[in-house]
Amino acid sequence: MDKIVWAFLVVIVIGAGGALPAMAEDAALVVRPPDLTDSGKLLATGGVTQLEGAGGGGLVPWALITGYGTRDAIGANAHYTFVYLPQYILHSGGVAVGLFDRVELSYDRQAFDTRAAGVKLGLGSGFTFQQDILGAKVRLVGDAVYDQDSWLPQIAAGTQYKMNNQNAVIHAIGGRDSKGVDFYLAATKLFLSESLLINATIRETRANQFGILGFGGDKNNGYSTEFEGSATLLLSRQLAVGAEFRTKPDNLKFAKEGHAFDVFLAYFFNKNVSATLAFVALGDIATQRNQNGVYASLQVGF
């Protein structure tokens, strides 16, 4: 009887010993959930924050999704932008989230200080227009980084819903609405071997001065198709130089509206902090001519 018991114990021990390696192998095969904060995208491929809160350049939204989250993760950032012009000052700040390198959601608040020009316009010194902007962008096709062997750019569709707080003033100057929606289609092509990024955006808009002076007007109240373009060259792993051009509608009789242009430097300290400095030319704004000045922006995120 004792021999039978000992034989049984030996079988159990041998069986357990053989099972242990198998259990270790099974544990190694366990699928771990993805790291939702994995900032796996290349440095600078999240762009900076555009004037209205979208990921892109300073004036123009790109097809790239903001932040450094990969297709299995999320990215997010917060920004503050300051634009100093001869007669005006613009403050802009907000947050944006990139979801799985596919969807971008953003919020931006702008404060447009008329300073002494407010007196000339009959509004009072320092009169300020405020505008809230809710944005959404969806990547449709292409991948700007991985499609290097294809001429197909990354293409995204976006919208920006803008809400201005000065309804009475907007109507007084000939504007039709204090709220409006922009729609855009952006195509971005990245040439990694040349360290060059090219972007073209088509926008449908009724906005006067980006919406700061409302939407539609006594000259034109319908949507206009506008072009926006960017070219950016990466001088080093962290430093980029570029230029942008953006056409705008001319809807108001009281003040002609021109197009916008900038030349910028963007420095990416790391994937968490970047800064942009630019010369920006916004043309005539509310009868004040040649509003050319300095654009500075700081972005933090992951």
PDB file of N, CA, C and O in Angstrom, residues 236-263:
ATOM      1  N   SER A 236      16.112  70.970 -38.062  1.00  0.00           N
ATOM      2  CA  SER A 236      16.754  69.985 -37.204  1.00  0.00           C
ATOM      3  C   SER A 236      15.641  69.139 -36.605  1.00  0.00           C
ATOM      4  O   SER A 236      14.470  69.318 -36.927  1.00  0.00           O
ATOM      5  N   ARG A 237      16.011  68.233 -35.732  1.00  0.00           N
ATOM      6  CA  ARG A 237      14.988  67.379 -35.127  1.00  0.00           C
ATOM      7  C   ARG A 237      13.974  68.190 -34.332  1.00  0.00           C
ATOM      8  O   ARG A 237      12.823  67.785 -34.177  1.00  0.00           O
ATOM      9  N   GLN A 238      14.374  69.364 -33.859  1.00  0.00           N
ATOM     10  CA  GLN A 238      13.520  70.146 -32.974  1.00  0.00           C
ATOM     11  C   GLN A 238      13.054  71.486 -33.542  1.00  0.00           C
ATOM     12  O   GLN A 238      12.116  72.080 -33.007  1.00  0.00           O
ATOM     13  N   LEU A 239      13.687  71.974 -34.592  1.00  0.00           N
ATOM     14  CA  LEU A 239      13.392  73.313 -35.104  1.00  0.00           C
ATOM     15  C   LEU A 239      12.778  73.256 -36.491  1.00  0.00           C
ATOM     16  O   LEU A 239      13.325  72.624 -37.402  1.00  0.00           O
ATOM     17  N   ALA A 240      11.641  73.939 -36.667  1.00  0.00           N
ATOM     18  CA  ALA A 240      10.948  73.986 -37.954  1.00  0.00           C
ATOM     19  C   ALA A 240      10.735  75.433 -38.359  1.00  0.00           C
ATOM     20  O   ALA A 240      10.494  76.312 -37.526  1.00  0.00           O
ATOM     21  N   VAL A 241      10.812  75.693 -39.661  1.00  0.00           N
ATOM     22  CA  VAL A 241      10.532  77.009 -40.213  1.00  0.00           C
ATOM     23  C   VAL A 241       9.489  76.840 -41.300  1.00  0.00           C
ATOM     24  O   VAL A 241       9.469  75.825 -42.003  1.00  0.00           O
ATOM     25  N   GLY A 242       8.612  77.807 -41.439  1.00  0.00           N
ATOM     26  CA  GLY A 242       7.565  77.650 -42.440  1.00  0.00           C
ATOM     27  C   GLY A 242       6.860  78.944 -42.765  1.00  0.00           C
ATOM     28  O   GLY A 242       7.142  80.008 -42.187  1.00  0.00           O
ATOM     29  N   ALA A 243       5.934  78.840 -43.712  1.00  0.00           N
ATOM     30  CA  ALA A 243       5.119  79.984 -44.126  1.00  0.00           C
ATOM     31  C   ALA A 243       3.710  79.494 -44.422  1.00  0.00           C
ATOM     32  O   ALA A 243       3.518  78.333 -44.813  1.00  0.00           O
ATOM     33  N   GLU A 244       2.756  80.388 -44.227  1.00  0.00           N
ATOM     34  CA  GLU A 244       1.360  80.038 -44.449  1.00  0.00           C
ATOM     35  C   GLU A 244       0.635  81.180 -45.156  1.00  0.00           C
ATOM     36  O   GLU A 244       0.992  82.358 -45.000  1.00  0.00           O
ATOM     37  N   PHE A 245      -0.408  80.812 -45.895  1.00  0.00           N
ATOM     38  CA  PHE A 245      -1.237  81.805 -46.580  1.00  0.00           C
ATOM     39  C   PHE A 245      -2.683  81.372 -46.449  1.00  0.00           C
ATOM     40  O   PHE A 245      -2.999  80.181 -46.596  1.00  0.00           O
ATOM     41  N   ARG A 246      -3.552  82.323 -46.158  1.00  0.00           N
ATOM     42  CA  ARG A 246      -4.963  82.002 -45.953  1.00  0.00           C
ATOM     43  C   ARG A 246      -5.842  83.089 -46.567  1.00  0.00           C
ATOM     44  O   ARG A 246      -5.724  84.271 -46.206  1.00  0.00           O
ATOM     45  N   THR A 247      -6.699  82.710 -47.502  1.00  0.00           N
ATOM     46  CA  THR A 247      -7.644  83.668 -48.057  1.00  0.00           C
ATOM     47  C   THR A 247      -8.861  83.761 -47.145  1.00  0.00           C
ATOM     48  O   THR A 247      -9.193  82.828 -46.407  1.00  0.00           O
ATOM     49  N   LYS A 248      -9.537  84.913 -47.203  1.00  0.00           N
ATOM     50  CA  LYS A 248     -10.705  85.147 -46.355  1.00  0.00           C
ATOM     51  C   LYS A 248     -11.789  85.841 -47.168  1.00  0.00           C
ATOM     52  O   LYS A 248     -11.499  86.594 -48.105  1.00  0.00           O
ATOM     53  N   PRO A 249     -13.055  85.639 -46.829  1.00  0.00           N
ATOM     54  CA  PRO A 249     -14.143  86.320 -47.543  1.00  0.00           C
ATOM     55  C   PRO A 249     -14.181  87.805 -47.209  1.00  0.00           C
ATOM     56  O   PRO A 249     -13.630  88.240 -46.189  1.00  0.00           O
ATOM     57  N   ASP A 250     -14.841  88.588 -48.052  1.00  0.00           N
ATOM     58  CA  ASP A 250     -14.982  90.033 -47.857  1.00  0.00           C
ATOM     59  C   ASP A 250     -16.478  90.332 -47.854  1.00  0.00           C
ATOM     60  O   ASP A 250     -17.066  90.650 -48.890  1.00  0.00           O
ATOM     61  N   ASN A 251     -17.091  90.247 -46.683  1.00  0.00           N
ATOM     62  CA  ASN A 251     -18.554  90.284 -46.571  1.00  0.00           C
ATOM     63  C   ASN A 251     -19.143  91.615 -46.153  1.00  0.00           C
ATOM     64  O   ASN A 251     -20.347  91.841 -46.336  1.00  0.00           O
ATOM     65  N   LEU A 252     -18.342  92.506 -45.546  1.00  0.00           N
ATOM     66  CA  LEU A 252     -18.864  93.723 -44.941  1.00  0.00           C
ATOM     67  C   LEU A 252     -18.544  94.956 -45.779  1.00  0.00           C
ATOM     68  O   LEU A 252     -17.404  95.139 -46.216  1.00  0.00           O
ATOM     69  N   LYS A 253     -19.543  95.821 -45.954  1.00  0.00           N
ATOM     70  CA  LYS A 253     -19.329  97.040 -46.735  1.00  0.00           C
ATOM     71  C   LYS A 253     -18.464  98.047 -45.999  1.00  0.00           C
ATOM     72  O   LYS A 253     -17.682  98.773 -46.617  1.00  0.00           O
ATOM     73  N   PHE A 254     -18.571  98.089 -44.683  1.00  0.00           N
ATOM     74  CA  PHE A 254     -17.893  99.163 -43.952  1.00  0.00           C
ATOM     75  C   PHE A 254     -16.383  98.963 -43.872  1.00  0.00           C
ATOM     76  O   PHE A 254     -15.641  99.923 -43.621  1.00  0.00           O
ATOM     77  N   ALA A 255     -15.905  97.745 -44.083  1.00  0.00           N
ATOM     78  CA  ALA A 255     -14.473  97.491 -43.927  1.00  0.00           C
ATOM     79  C   ALA A 255     -14.044  96.366 -44.851  1.00  0.00           C
ATOM     80  O   ALA A 255     -14.537  95.241 -44.746  1.00  0.00           O
ATOM     81  N   LYS A 256     -13.123  96.651 -45.743  1.00  0.00           N
ATOM     82  CA  LYS A 256     -12.601  95.634 -46.649  1.00  0.00           C
ATOM     83  C   LYS A 256     -11.732  94.654 -45.871  1.00  0.00           C
ATOM     84  O   LYS A 256     -10.956  95.052 -45.001  1.00  0.00           O
ATOM     85  N   GLU A 257     -11.866  93.377 -46.202  1.00  0.00           N
ATOM     86  CA  GLU A 257     -11.076  92.342 -45.527  1.00  0.00           C
ATOM     87  C   GLU A 257     -10.111  91.692 -46.507  1.00  0.00           C
ATOM     88  O   GLU A 257     -10.518  91.237 -47.587  1.00  0.00           O
ATOM     89  N   GLY A 258      -8.834  91.655 -46.146  1.00  0.00           N
ATOM     90  CA  GLY A 258      -7.825  91.045 -46.995  1.00  0.00           C
ATOM     91  C   GLY A 258      -7.454  89.653 -46.532  1.00  0.00           C
ATOM     92  O   GLY A 258      -8.085  89.072 -45.646  1.00  0.00           O
ATOM     93  N   HIS A 259      -6.414  89.114 -47.125  1.00  0.00           N
ATOM     94  CA  HIS A 259      -5.964  87.763 -46.802  1.00  0.00           C
ATOM     95  C   HIS A 259      -4.908  87.808 -45.700  1.00  0.00           C
ATOM     96  O   HIS A 259      -4.415  88.873 -45.320  1.00  0.00           O
ATOM     97  N   ALA A 260      -4.568  86.634 -45.171  1.00  0.00           N
ATOM     98  CA  ALA A 260      -3.625  86.543 -44.055  1.00  0.00           C
ATOM     99  C   ALA A 260      -2.387  85.746 -44.489  1.00  0.00           C
ATOM    100  O   ALA A 260      -2.468  84.829 -45.315  1.00  0.00           O
ATOM    101  N   PHE A 261      -1.247  86.079 -43.872  1.00  0.00           N
ATOM    102  CA  PHE A 261       0.035  85.464 -44.223  1.00  0.00           C
ATOM    103  C   PHE A 261       0.905  85.433 -42.978  1.00  0.00           C
ATOM    104  O   PHE A 261       0.850  86.332 -42.137  1.00  0.00           O
ATOM    105  N   ASP A 262       1.721  84.389 -42.838  1.00  0.00           N
ATOM    106  CA  ASP A 262       2.696  84.389 -41.751  1.00  0.00           C
ATOM    107  C   ASP A 262       3.959  83.637 -42.155  1.00  0.00           C
ATOM    108  O   ASP A 262       3.962  82.823 -43.068  1.00  0.00           O
ATOM    109  N   VAL A 263       5.043  83.947 -41.454  1.00  0.00           N
ATOM    110  CA  VAL A 263       6.310  83.226 -41.535  1.00  0.00           C
ATOM    111  C   VAL A 263       6.674  82.877 -40.099  1.00  0.00           C
ATOM    112  O   VAL A 263       6.709  83.754 -39.236  1.00  0.00           O
TER     113      VAL A 263
END
